[in-house]
Each structure stands twice: as structure tokens, then as C-alpha cells.
Short mmCIF file of C-alpha atoms in Angstrom, two decimals:
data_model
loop_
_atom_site.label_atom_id
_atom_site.label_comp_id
_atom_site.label_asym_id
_atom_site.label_seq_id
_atom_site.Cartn_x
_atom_site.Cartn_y
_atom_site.Cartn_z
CA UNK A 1 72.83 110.19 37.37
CA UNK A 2 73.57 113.17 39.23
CA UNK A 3 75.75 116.51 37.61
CA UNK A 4 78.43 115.87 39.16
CA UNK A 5 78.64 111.72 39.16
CA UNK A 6 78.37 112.31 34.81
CA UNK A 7 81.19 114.54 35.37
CA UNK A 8 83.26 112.04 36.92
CA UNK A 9 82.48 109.57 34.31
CA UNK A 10 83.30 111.67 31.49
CA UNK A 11 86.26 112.38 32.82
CA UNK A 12 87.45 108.61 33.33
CA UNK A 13 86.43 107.88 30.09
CA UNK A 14 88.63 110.82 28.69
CA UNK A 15 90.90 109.78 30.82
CA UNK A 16 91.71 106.16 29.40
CA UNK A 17 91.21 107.99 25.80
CA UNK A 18 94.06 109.80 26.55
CA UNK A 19 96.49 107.03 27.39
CA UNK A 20 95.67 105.02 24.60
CA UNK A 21 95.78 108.19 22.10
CA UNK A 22 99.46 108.93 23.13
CA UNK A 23 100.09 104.90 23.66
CA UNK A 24 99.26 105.39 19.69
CA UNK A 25 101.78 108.45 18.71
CA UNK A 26 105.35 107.07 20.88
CA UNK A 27 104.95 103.26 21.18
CA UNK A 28 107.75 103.99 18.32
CA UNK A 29 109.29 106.82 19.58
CA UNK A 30 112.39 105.89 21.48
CA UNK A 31 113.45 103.56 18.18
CA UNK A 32 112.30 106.16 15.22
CA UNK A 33 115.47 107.78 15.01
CA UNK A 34 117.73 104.37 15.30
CA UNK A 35 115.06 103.21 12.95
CA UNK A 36 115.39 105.80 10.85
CA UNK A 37 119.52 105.56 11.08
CA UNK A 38 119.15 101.77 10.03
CA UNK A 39 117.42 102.98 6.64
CA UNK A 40 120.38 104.22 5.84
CA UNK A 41 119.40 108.51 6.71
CA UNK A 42 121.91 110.89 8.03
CA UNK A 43 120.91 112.91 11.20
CA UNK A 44 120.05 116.23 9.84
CA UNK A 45 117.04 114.51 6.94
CA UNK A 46 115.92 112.41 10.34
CA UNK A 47 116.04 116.15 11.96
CA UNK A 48 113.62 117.40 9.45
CA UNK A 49 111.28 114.17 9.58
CA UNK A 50 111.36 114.26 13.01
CA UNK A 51 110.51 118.31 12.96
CA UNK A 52 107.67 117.55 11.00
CA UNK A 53 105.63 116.42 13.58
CA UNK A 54 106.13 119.78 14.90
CA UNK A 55 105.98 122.05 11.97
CA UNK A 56 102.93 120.52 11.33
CA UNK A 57 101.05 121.75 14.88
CA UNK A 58 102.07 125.21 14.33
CA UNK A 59 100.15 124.77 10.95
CA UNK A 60 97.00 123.27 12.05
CA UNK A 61 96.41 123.91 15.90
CA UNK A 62 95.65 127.47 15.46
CA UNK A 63 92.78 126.83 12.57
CA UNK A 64 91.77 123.80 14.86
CA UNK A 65 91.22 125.82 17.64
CA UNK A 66 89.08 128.46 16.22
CA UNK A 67 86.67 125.61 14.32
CA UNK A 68 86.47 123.99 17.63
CA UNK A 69 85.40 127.41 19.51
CA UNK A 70 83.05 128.15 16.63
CA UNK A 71 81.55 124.51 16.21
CA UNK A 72 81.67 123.32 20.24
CA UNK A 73 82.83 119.65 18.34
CA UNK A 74 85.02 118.59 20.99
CA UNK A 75 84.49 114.99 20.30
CA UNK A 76 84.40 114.97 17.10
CA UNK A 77 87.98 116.77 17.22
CA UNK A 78 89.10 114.12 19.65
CA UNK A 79 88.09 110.83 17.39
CA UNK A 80 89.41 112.67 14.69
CA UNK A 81 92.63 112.95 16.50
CA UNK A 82 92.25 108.92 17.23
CA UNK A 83 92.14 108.32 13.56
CA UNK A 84 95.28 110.40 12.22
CA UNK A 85 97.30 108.69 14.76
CA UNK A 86 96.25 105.71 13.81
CA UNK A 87 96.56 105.98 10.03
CA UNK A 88 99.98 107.65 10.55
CA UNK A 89 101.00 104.49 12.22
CA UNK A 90 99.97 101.94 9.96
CA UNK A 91 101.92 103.90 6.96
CA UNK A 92 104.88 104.08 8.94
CA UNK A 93 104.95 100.10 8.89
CA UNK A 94 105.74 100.55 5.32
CA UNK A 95 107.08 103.54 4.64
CA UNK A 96 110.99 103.56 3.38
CA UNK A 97 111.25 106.79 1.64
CA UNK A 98 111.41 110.43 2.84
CA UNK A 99 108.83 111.52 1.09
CA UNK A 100 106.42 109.09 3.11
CA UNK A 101 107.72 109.01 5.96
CA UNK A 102 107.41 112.68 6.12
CA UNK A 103 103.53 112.50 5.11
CA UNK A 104 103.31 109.93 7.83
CA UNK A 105 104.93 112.38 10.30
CA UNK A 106 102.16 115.21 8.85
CA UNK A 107 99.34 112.91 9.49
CA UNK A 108 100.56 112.21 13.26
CA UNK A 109 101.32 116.16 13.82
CA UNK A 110 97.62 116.61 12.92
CA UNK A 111 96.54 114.15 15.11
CA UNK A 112 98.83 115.69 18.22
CA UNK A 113 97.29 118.39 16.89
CA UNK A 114 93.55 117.60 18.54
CA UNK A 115 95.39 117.85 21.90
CA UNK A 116 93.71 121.13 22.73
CA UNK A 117 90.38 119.60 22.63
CA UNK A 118 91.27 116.89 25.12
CA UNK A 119 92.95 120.16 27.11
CA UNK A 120 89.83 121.98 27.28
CA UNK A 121 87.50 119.70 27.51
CA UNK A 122 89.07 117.32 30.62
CA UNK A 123 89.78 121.15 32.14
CA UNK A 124 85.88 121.65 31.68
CA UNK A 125 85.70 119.19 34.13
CA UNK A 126 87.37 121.23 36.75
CA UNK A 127 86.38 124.64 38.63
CA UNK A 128 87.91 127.71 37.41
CA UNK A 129 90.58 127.70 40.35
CA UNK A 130 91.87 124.10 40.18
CA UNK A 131 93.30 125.03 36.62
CA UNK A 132 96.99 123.37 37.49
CA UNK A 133 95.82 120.77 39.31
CA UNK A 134 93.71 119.76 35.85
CA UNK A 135 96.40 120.71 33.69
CA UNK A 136 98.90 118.22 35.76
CA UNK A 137 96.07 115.57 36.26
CA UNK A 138 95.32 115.47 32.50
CA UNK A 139 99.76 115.10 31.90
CA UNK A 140 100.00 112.36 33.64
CA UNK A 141 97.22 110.15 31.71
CA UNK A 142 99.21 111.72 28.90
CA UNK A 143 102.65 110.25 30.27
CA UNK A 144 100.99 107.23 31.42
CA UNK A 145 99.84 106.75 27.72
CA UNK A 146 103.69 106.97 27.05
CA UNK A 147 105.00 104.88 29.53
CA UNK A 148 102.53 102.25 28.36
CA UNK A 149 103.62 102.81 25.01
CA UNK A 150 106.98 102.64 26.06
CA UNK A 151 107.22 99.50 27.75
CA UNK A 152 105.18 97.59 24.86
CA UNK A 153 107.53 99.18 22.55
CA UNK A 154 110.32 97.51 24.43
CA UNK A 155 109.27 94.47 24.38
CA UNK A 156 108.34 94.10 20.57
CA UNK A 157 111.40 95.88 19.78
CA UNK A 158 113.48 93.49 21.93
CA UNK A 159 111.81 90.41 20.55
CA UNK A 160 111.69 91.23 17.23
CA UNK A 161 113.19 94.80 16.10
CA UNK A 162 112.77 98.49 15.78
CA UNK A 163 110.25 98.44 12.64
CA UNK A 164 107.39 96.38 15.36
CA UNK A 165 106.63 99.16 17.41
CA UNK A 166 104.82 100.82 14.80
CA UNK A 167 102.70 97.85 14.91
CA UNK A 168 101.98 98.41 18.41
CA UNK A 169 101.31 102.33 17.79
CA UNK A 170 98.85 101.08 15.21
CA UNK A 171 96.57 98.99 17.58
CA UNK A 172 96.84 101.29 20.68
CA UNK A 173 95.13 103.68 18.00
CA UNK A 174 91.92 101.09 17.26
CA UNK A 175 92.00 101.01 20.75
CA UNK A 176 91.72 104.52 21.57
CA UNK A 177 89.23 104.85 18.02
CA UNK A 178 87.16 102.76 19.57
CA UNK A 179 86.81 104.03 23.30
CA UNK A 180 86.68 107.69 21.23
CA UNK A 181 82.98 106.15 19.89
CA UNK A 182 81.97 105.80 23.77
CA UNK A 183 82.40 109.76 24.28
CA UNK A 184 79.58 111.84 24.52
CA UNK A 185 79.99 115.63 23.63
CA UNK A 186 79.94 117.53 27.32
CA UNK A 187 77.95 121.49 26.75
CA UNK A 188 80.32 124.12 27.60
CA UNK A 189 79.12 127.58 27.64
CA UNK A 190 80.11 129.47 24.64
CA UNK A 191 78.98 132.63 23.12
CA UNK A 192 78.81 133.86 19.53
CA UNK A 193 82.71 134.46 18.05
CA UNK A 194 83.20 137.98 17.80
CA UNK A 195 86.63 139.07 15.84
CA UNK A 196 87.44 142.09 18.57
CA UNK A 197 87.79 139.08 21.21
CA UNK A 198 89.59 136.66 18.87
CA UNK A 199 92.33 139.40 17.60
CA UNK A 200 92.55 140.47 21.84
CA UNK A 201 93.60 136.66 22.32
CA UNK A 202 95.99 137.08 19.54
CA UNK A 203 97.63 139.83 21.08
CA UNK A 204 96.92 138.96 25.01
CA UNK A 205 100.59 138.81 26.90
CA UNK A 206 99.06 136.23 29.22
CA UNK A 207 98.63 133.71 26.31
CA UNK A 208 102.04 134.47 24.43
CA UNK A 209 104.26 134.51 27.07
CA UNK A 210 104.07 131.08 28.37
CA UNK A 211 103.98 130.06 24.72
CA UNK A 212 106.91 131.81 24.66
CA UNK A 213 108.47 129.40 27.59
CA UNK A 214 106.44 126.67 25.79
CA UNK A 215 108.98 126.97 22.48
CA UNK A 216 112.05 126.97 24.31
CA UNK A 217 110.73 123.77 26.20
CA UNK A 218 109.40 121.89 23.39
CA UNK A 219 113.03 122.78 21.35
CA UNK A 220 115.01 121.05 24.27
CA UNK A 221 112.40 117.96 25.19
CA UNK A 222 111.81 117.10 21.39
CA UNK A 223 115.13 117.59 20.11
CA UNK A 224 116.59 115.52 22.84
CA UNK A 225 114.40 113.22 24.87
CA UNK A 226 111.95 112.44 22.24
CA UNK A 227 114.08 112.23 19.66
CA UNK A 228 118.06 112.13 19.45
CA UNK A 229 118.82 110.82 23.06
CA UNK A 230 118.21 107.49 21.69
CA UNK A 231 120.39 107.60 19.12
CA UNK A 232 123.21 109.08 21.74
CA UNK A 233 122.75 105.93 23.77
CA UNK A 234 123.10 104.03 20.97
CA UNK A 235 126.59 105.33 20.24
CA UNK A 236 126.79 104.53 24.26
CA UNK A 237 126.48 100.74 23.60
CA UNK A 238 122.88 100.68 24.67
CA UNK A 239 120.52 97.17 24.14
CA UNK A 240 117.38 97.83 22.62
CA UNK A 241 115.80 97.09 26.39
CA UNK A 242 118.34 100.15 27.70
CA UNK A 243 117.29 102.92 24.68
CA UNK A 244 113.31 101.99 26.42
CA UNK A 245 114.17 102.18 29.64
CA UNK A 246 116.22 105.60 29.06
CA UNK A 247 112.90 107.09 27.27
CA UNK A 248 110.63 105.63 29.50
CA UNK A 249 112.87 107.09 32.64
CA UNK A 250 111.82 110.75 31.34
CA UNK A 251 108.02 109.54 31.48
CA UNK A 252 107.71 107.74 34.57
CA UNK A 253 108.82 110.31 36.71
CA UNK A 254 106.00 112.73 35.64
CA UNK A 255 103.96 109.97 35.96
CA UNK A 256 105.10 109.58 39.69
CA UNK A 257 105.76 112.93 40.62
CA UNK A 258 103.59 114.50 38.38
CA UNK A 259 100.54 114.85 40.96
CA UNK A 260 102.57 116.16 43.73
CA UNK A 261 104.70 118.35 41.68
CA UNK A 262 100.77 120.32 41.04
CA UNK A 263 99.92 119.72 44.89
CA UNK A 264 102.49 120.77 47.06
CA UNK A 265 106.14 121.76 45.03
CA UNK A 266 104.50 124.44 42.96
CA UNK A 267 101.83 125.93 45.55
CA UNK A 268 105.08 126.33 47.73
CA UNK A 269 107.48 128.14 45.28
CA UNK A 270 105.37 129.79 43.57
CA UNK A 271 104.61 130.18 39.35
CA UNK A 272 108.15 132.42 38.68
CA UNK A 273 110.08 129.98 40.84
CA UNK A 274 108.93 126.83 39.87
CA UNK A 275 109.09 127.66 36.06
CA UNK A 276 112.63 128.61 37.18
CA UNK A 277 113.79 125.26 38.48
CA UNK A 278 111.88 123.28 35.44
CA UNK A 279 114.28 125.25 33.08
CA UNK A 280 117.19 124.54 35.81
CA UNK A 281 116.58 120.58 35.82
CA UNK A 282 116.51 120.70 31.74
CA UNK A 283 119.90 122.51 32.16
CA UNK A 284 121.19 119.76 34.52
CA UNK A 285 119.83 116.96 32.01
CA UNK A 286 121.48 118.56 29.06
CA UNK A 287 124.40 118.97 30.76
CA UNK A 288 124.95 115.74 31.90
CA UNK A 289 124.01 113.72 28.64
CA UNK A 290 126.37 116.16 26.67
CA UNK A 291 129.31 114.76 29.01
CA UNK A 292 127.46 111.17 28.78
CA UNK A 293 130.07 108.23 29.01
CA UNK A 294 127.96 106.22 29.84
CA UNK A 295 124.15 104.84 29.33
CA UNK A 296 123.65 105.00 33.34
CA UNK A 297 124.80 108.81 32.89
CA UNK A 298 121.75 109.01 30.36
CA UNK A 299 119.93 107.73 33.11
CA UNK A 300 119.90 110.34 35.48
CA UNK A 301 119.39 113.10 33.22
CA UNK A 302 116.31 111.73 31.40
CA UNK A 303 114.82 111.69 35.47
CA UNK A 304 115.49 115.42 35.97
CA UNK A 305 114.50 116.06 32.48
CA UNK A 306 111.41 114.34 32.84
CA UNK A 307 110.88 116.44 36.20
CA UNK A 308 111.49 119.53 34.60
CA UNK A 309 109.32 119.14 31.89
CA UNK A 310 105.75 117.70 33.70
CA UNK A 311 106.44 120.98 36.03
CA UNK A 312 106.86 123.67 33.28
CA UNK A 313 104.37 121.93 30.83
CA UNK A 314 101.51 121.72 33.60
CA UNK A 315 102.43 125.57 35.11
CA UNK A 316 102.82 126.92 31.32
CA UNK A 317 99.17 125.28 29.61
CA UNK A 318 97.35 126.72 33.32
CA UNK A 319 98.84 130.19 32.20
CA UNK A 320 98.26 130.38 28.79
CA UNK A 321 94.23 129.91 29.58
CA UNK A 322 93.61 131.17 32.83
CA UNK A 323 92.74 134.69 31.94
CA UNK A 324 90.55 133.83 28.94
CA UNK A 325 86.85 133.76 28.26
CA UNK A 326 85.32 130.32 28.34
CA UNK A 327 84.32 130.88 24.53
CA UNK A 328 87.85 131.40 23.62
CA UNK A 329 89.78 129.05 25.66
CA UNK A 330 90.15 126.51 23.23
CA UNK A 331 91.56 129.02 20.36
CA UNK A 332 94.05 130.47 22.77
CA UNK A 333 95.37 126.73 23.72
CA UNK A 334 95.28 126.66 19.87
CA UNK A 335 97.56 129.54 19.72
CA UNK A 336 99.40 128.19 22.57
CA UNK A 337 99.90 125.24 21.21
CA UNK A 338 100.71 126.42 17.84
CA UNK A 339 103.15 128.31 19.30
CA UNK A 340 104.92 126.05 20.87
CA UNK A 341 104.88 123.64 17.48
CA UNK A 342 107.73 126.15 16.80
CA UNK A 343 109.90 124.69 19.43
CA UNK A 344 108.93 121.15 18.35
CA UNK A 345 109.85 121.69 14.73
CA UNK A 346 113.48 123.88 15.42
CA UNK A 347 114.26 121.18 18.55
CA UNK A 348 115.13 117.80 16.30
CA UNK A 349 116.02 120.20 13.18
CA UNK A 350 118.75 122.30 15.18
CA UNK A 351 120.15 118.85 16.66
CA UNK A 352 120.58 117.42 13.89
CA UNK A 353 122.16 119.92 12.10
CA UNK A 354 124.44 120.74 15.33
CA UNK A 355 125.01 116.82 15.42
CA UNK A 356 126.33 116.57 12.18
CA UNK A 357 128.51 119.52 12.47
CA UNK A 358 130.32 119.70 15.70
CA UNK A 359 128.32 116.09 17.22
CA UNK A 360 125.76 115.52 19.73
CA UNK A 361 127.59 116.78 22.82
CA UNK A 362 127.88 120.20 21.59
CA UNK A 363 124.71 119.63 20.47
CA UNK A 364 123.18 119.41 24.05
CA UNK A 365 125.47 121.96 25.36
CA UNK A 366 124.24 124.49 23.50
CA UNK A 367 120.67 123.34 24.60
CA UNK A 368 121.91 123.43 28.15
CA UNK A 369 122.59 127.08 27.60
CA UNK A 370 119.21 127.78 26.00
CA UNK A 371 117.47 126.42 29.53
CA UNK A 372 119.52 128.78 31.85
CA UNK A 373 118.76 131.81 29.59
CA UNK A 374 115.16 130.59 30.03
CA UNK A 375 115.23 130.51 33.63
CA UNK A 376 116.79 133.95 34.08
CA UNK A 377 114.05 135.06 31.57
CA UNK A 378 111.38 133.70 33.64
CA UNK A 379 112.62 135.66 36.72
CA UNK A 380 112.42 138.58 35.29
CA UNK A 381 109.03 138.58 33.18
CA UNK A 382 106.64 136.16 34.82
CA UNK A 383 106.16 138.52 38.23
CA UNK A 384 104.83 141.08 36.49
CA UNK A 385 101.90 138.87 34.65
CA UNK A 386 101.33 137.23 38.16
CA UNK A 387 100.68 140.70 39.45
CA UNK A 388 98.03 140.86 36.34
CA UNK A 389 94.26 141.19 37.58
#
């Protein structure tokens, strides 16, 4: 088998990995919080289970990263990743207290965790200059993995109620444990770790800043679409088939769009102006599910939504490694990823706090807000690290 042709074939087995690894983490997703509502919690304690998913990534990615860069381990990182999910799964079946749900949530934030050795290895598999094309490619196996974990979801939920998803998130993760076995580990160039180079990709603007636009994303995408949104169509009236097909909405257009969003849309406008309109479409979502009267309202804005966030997530992970050695790439998508846990952890807690206070239309108003000060932000700073040689 030639180079190239094992290339190829790692990458299609990474590939199915992938969708079976996030199958694993949000078959339960778009019923956790009604779930969690049904046990009888309030929305800011759901807030800060949610948020621990999160919290957790900013914890553990950055450590992660830097074993992986020292070690090479990429697929031993990835079945570990396979494992947690599956593990925090299988508690969550059970779990009825705080206390365990919230270890459960841990054990699934170290599993998302692993995500930046999937990153850098399936962008391994790519030449230096296709970065966003591999960046998009490997977010739509990602959102395929949650569309197929949304539509099973549905259909257990449906049939038998919101607890059964878990199930299915439990065997998507043997499935994805067991394909992890098939992966070989794929050499990547790497030299010795030296401490000036790890404290320069600490400190490099070309890493933070797109983390930077990576918080504020993750804040509005898992505060609201992965998270609360449910629980707003809920109070809308939705069936338990409507809350899936509302979550799955925001998937399946980065699943459709996702490849031509990296092809054409962003060649065409350009890094500054596409991150511009992601932010812009998250406005318009928030906007339009704070003023929500209806579930067809919810609808439309988990579409842009969706939209916005497979453009800015694909255009932001590109960034954050493009002007990095090869032996640090994966500690700076640590960092980046860390980073952004930030957003993931504040998103659902600042919701739910918001929600509880003044109720989940102010709630996504305020987000709304938060999305056009990011776009004006973008138009101002990201020129200057385009210009950067």
C-alpha cells in the first residue's frame, strides 16, 4: 500500500471514529436539560451541571495537549477519549443526584477533552495549505456524529422517554471503543519539547485570539443550542419528536453546508469577513428564539445558528494552528481548546442564572448582544493577524 492510499485509509477510519465518538457524548443532549427539569432541578444547578462539561476542558485540554506533544500517543489519547464517553454514559443511566451527575458530566468533559488529538491527527492527513478545508472536513464527521446521535435519540426518547437516550450514548461509545482498537498510531514529525517554544505558544497572538472568538462562540452555542433551547421549546409546547428535530436542525445544516461553507463562502469573503457574518447569524438566531412564539420560530434560528457556528468553528481551529511548529500543534489546540472550555462552562451557567432571574428571552437577548460585539471585534483585530508573516 502506497503513502498516500494508507493515508486515505487512516483517515476513513478516523473518520467513522469520529461520528460514533460524538454519536456517544449528545445522543442525550437535546433531552438532558428536560431530563434534568423532570428530576425535579431548577435551571441555574442544571446551569452548573451542564457547565461542567466545559469547566472540565479548560482543566484538562491544556495538560492533554502537552503529554500528547511530548509522548506522540495520538491513539492512545483518542481510545482513551472513546472510553470516558462511554463510562460517562452508562453512569448517567443511573445517576439521580447532583453530585453524580456532575462526576458523570467530568468524565464526559475529559473525554471531549481528547478532541485535539482527533484535530491534529485527521489535519496530519492534510498539506500545510488545505488547513480549513481539514478543519471543516473533520466538523462535519463531527456533526454527522450528532445528527446520528440525534435522530436515534429521537426515536428512543419518543418511544420510550428522555432517560433512553443515555442508553443509546452508551452503545454508540462500544461502538466507537471498538473501531478506536482498529487505529494504528500515524508518525508525525516532532522534535524534542523545549520550554522557550512552549511558553512562545503560550503567549503567541495567533493562538489566543481566535481562542478568544472561540469563548464567545462556545458561551452562545452551549448555553443555547446545546443546552437550554430545548427546554425553551418545551415551554413552546414542543413533542419530544419537535425538541430533536429543533437540535438536530442546528447540526444538519453544518452537515450540509459545512463543505461548501470551507470551499467557496469563505475563500470569497475572506477570514475577517466570514468570522463576521458567523457572529452575525448567531445574533440573528438569538434574536429570534428570544422573541420565540412559536416552536417553528425555534426552527429557523437553530438553521442560522447552526450556519454560523460550522463557519466560525472551522475558520477559528485553522487559525489557532496555522502558524505553529508541527511539534507544538497539538499543545496550542490544547490551549485553544482550553480556552475556549471557558465559553463552554460560563454559556449554560450565565443562562441559567439569567433564566431564573429575568427568563430565557432576556436570557438570549443578552447573548444576541454578545455576538454583534463579537463581530465588530473581529473587524477590527483579525486584519492585522492576517497581515502576520
Amino acid at each position: 500500500m502506497s503513502s498516500s492510499q494508507s493515508m486515505r485509509r487512516s483517515r476513513r477510519i478516523l473518520s467513522v471514529v469520529i461520528i460514533f465518538f460524538w454519536a456517544s457524548e449528545y445522543c442525550h443532549v437535546p433531552y438532558f436539560t428536560p431530563y434534568l427539569t423532570m428530576l425535579g432541578f431548577g435551571a441555574s444547578a442544571i446551569g452548573v451541571m451542564t457547565g461542567t462539561y466545559g469547566f472540565t476542558q479548560m482543566l484538562v485540554r491544556i495538560p492533554l495537549g502537552i503529554a500528547t506533544d511530548a509522548t506522540g500517543g495520538y491513539r492512545r489519547v483518542v481510545l482513551m477519549g472513546t472510553l470516558f464517553t462511554t463510562v460517562s454514559s452508562f453512569g448517567l443511566m443511573f445517576a439521580t443526584s447532583a453530585a453524580f451527575i456532575i462526576f458523570c458530566r467530568f468524565l464526559a468533559g475529559v473525554a471531549a477533552s481528547t478532541w485535539l488529538a482527533f484535530s491534529v491527527l485527521y489535519s496530519a492527513y492534510y498539506d500545510p495549505e488545505e488547513g480549513v478545508q481539514a478543519m471543516t472536513s473533520i466538523n462535519v464527521f463531527n456533526n454527522t456524529g450528532k445528527l446520528l446521535a440525534f435522530m436515534l435519540g429521537t426515536i428512543v426518547a419518543t418511544l420510550w422517554g428522555y432517560r433512553y437516550p443515555l442508553v443509546i450514548s452508551f452503545l454508540t461509545g462500544v461502538v466507537a471503543v471498538i473501531l478506536a482498537l482498529q487505529l494504528k498510531e500515524v508518525p508525525i514529525h516532532k522534535e524534542p519539547m523545549r520550554l522557550s517554544v512552549l511558553a512562545h505558544t503560550f503567549r503567541n497572538p495567533s493562538v489566543l485570539l481566535p481562542a478568544l472568538f472561540a469563548i464567545v462562540l462556545q458561551m452562545v452555542v452551549q448555553g443555547t443550542a446545546f443546552s437550554f433551547t430545548s427546554t425553551v421549546a418545551e415551554e413552546l409546547g414542543a413533542t419530544s419528536v419537535q425538541i430533536g428535530i429543533n437540535t438536530a436542525l442546528f447540526t444538519v445544516v453544518q452537515v450540509v453546508a459545512g463543505g461548501w461553507l470551507g470551499k467557496h463562502f469563505t475563500p470569497r469573503l475572506g477570514t475577517t469577513k466570514s468570522v463576521a457574518a458567523g457572529f452575525l447569524l448567531l445574533t440573528a438566531s438569538c434574536g429570534i428564539i428570544a422573541a420565540a412564539g412559536s416552536v417553528w420560530q425555534l426552527f429557523l434560528a437553530q438553521i442560522l445558528g447552526g450556519a454560523g457556528n460550522i463557519l466560525l468553528m472551522s475558520i477559528l481551529m485553522a487559525l489557532a494552528i496555522k502558524r505553529v511548529p508541527a511539534e507544538n500543534k497539538s499543545t496550542a489546540m490544547g490551549l485553544f481548546q482550553a480556552l475556549y472550555g471557558i465559553g463552554m462552562t460560563l454559556g449554560p451557567v450565565t443562562v441559567g442564572r439569567l433564566a431564573d432571574v429575568r427568563g430565557y428571552s432576556f436570557a438570549y437577548a443578552m447573548f444576541a448582544v454578545l455576538c454583534v460585539a463579537a463581530a465588530v471585534l473581529a473587524g477590527v483585530t483579525l486584519p492585522g493577524l492576517e497581515k502576520e508573516k
